[in-house]
Steps between C-alpha positions, in 0.01 A plus 500: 500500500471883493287459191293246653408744832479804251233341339337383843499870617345642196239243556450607857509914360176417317578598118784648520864316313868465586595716189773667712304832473576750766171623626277551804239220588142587385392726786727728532484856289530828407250721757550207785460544844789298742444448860651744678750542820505318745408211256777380254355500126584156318567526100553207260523403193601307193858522344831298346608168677770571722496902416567755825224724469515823684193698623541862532273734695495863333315825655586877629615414839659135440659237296519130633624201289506127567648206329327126439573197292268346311397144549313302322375788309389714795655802667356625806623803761361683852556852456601723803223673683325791320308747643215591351505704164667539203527520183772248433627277271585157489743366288636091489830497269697205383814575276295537175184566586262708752129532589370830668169570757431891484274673729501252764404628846535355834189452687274263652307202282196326573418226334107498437298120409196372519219435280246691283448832800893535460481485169261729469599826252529892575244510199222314711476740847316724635606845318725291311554794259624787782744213641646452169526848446754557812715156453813735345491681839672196619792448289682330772246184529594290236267208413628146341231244372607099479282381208303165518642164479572140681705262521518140646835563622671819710648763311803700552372799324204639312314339172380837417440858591241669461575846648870578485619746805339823367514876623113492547263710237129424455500274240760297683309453815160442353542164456704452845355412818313766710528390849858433420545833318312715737687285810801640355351841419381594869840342648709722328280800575613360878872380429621768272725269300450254219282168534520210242183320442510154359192364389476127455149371512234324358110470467296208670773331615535306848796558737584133437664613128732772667631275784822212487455219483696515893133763611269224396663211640476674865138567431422111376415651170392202231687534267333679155697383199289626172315806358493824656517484871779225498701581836803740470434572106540886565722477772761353257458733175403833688657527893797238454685687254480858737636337782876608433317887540590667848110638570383733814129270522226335323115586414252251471133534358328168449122362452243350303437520165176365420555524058735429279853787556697389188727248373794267665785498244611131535877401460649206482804501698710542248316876449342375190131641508272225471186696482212699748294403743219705602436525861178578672591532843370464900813519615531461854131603589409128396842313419669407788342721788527331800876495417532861472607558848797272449590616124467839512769576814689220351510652138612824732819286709565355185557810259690686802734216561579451101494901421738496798751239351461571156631871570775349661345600841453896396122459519331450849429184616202650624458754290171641547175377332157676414175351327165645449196276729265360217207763395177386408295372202167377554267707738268255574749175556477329764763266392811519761766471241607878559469570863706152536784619288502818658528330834794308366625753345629596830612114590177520711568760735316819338770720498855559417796519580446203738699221624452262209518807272775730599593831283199496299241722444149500378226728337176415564276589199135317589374882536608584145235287259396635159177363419525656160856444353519404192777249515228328770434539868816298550718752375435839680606817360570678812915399496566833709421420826607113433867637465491823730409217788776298393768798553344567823634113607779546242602834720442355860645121398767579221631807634470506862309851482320580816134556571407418163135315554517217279262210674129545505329426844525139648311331803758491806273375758091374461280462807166302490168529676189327450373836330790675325846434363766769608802509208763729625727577179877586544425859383252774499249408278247695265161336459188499332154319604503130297219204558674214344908577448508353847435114527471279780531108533322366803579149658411323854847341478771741446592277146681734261290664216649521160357664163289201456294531836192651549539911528288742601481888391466709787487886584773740629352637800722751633852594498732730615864611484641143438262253554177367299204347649263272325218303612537136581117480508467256204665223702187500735601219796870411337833664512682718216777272412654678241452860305581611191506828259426589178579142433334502123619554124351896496442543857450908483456754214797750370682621815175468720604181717395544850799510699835730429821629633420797681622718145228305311784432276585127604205233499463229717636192351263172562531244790367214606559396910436232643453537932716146511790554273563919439857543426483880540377554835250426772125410502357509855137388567260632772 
């Protein structure tokens, strides 16, 4: 019977065999980062049927050891709290064997997914060569890379990795994520102590691939058995297995990929690779987008719930959540695919944190196009300000730190008039003149307006302190039912949108209200 479940278990821990061999399971490391104090760090592993395996913590200041049976193939402990530092090492001993971590810190990990803008390198920025040339300044933000596979089935650990926990040097983080290296980068300049970064993403894919099977049944989600964007494909080869990891939060970058990003490596679910499939994909721009709303903040409940349980409940069941507002790609689109996902992006409310969307954050990046990248307009080289905005939520939401602007201005109140519109933002704003970011929908009957009614670009007019006024001129005899902003694929050009936090650092992010149904406030007509 032992033999039986052995076997079942090394099924489950991807390729990896019941030989009896003591060792770590496949993401753990020399150069690793742990989750620090007040967090409990969770290690497991393989090892001898039956064997009492003892985990030893070794550094200057203390020594901490822990003893665990292994079942069915598997040992597994929680560490005592660790505060943040290190060196240490980590050593699991049975009576005739050991494996050792060195260099492991104590820190806080993000996990970073996504598709092809999370993916993208160090080696494609802006002044990708004088980034590179400061990564060993940061020896204490350690990067780990989960290379690319499926599976039909969940996984209890890793096919493959492609960047092992690494002390981070140039040619190391080249091929690593930038938002997710330069996230980590400007929140250590801020924390002082280490941060692990764990990148696990992959291009053109939809959100329907990294979510359970559990996500997309509370979203109605059809279910997507073959090729490339069958449901939960990624979720089960490249999240599943890092559950059992105690992390501090989670980055998300996702969007459209209009050409073909690579290559699915296809696995039967016995792990045998059956062969590629190359994927050209629309991800969630096209596939699925009136669903977005529902999977996206249900991908979000459902990775904090099984993060929280897999770590034995050492990660937060809440545990805070950023993600990067889709950029732009076509100037002169008028197609709504991109200011509807950004919309439900934010489960329809324009912002976050909000009540559908608690302990998240968001950077809004429709001011940062590149009309001249050469990876396309799709993938902007500007990664900078995509990931300095996301520690500015990471800062406010993540760490509690006060007066730490991290929301760009949103409409509180909007006041009608036959002539103007008044749109009183929550904030001081910063504004420049615009003639069509502004749009009005105009009705005799109050009926909501959605992206598929008739709009009309109109002028800002005036402004002061807080509020914008635009003309309501174009609706002639009717009533403005309903206004919107920058509501288009490339609604502004490179950090020249018309309306900013009172720092010009934070843009706007795009709404759409309705005078009938406005969750965020009040519309009053005169």
């Amino acid at each position: 019977m032992a033999a039986t479940l052995c076997v079942v278990f090394a099924l489950l821990a991807s390729l990896h065999t019941c030989d009896g061999k003591l060792r770590f399971a496949s993401y753990y490391g020399d150069h690793m980062v742990l989750q620090k104090s007040p967090e409990r760090a969770v290690l497991w592993g393989y090892g001898p049927e039956g064997a009492q395996v003892t985990v030893s913590l070794l550094g200057l200041f203390k020594r901490q050891a822990s003893l665990v049976t292994v079942t069915n193939g598997i040992w597994q402990v929680t560490l005592d709290p660790v505060a943040a530092g290190g060196p240490y090492n980590v050593t699991a001993k049975v009576q005739n064997d050991s494996a050792t971590l060195t260099d492991v810190l104590f820190g806080d990990i993000w996990m970073c997914g996504g598709q092809s803008n999370m993916w993208f390198n160090m080696t494609q920025i802006f002044n990708a060569t004088e980034e590179l040339s400061v990564v060993a300044k940061y020896p204490y933000v350690r990067p780990f890379m989960v290379a690319l596979n499926t599976s039909g089935i969940e996984l209890m650990d890793l096919i493959e990795v492609e960047i092992p926990w690494s002390v981070p040097t140039a040619s190391v983080v080249e091929e690593f994520s930038a938002v997710c290296w330069l996230f980590g980068r400007y929140m250590y300049e801020t924390l002082k102590y280490p941060i692990g970064l764990v990148e696990s993403c992959w291009g053109g894919t939809p959100v329907e691939v990294w979510s359970s099977s559990r996500a997309l049944k509370r979203c109605q989600e059809v279910p997507v058995v073959d090729g490339p964007k069958k449901n939960s494909i990624l979720w089960n080869s490249m999240i599943h297995p890092l559950l059992n990891m105690t992390i501090k939060g989670a980055l998300w970058y996702q969007g459209k990929t209009p050409y073909i990003t690579g290559r699915f490596g296809v696995f039967s679910d016995s792990h045998k690779l059956l062969g590629f499939i190359t994927f050209s994909g629309e991800a969630n721009a096209e596939y699925n987008q009136d669903k977005y709303n529902c999977s996206f903040p249900a991908m979000i409940d459902d990775w904090r719930m099984a993060f929280h349980q897999g770590s034995g409940g050492q990660t937060a069941p809440d545990f805070p959540f950023g993600f990067v507002q889709l950029s732009t790609y076509i100037k002169t689109s008028k197609d709504d695919g991109f200011p509807n996902i950004r919309w439900h992006q934010t489960a329809d409310f324009g912002f976050v944190p909000n009540l559908r969307m608690k302990k998240t954050f968001m950077a809004v990046a429709l001011d940062l196009p590149d009309a001249t990248s050469p990876y396309g307009t799709i993938h902007p080289r500007d990664k900078q300000d995509v990931a300095y905005r996301l520690t500015l939520g990471a800062r406010a939401v993540a760490y509690e730190e006060e007066n730490v602007p991290f929301l760009g201005p949103f409409p509180k109140e909007i006041a009608s008039t036959q002539m103007y519109v008044n749109i009183t933002y929550d904030q001081a704003v910063s504004v420049t003149s615009s003639k069509d970011i502004f749009e009005v929908c105009c009705s005799d009957i109050w009926a909501p307006c959605g992206p598929k009614s008739l709009w009309l670009q109109t002028p800002i007019v005036g402004w002061d302190l807080t509020t914008i006024q635009v003309s309501a001129a174009v609706c002639q005899s009717s009533e403005v039912a309903a206004v919107r902003y920058a509501w288009r694929d490339w609604p502004c050009e490179f950090k020249a949108c018309p309306v900013y936090s009172a720092s010009w650092i934070l843009p706007a992010p795009p709404f759409i209200i309705n005078h009938s149904s406005w969750k965020g406030g009040i519309w009053k007509s005169y």
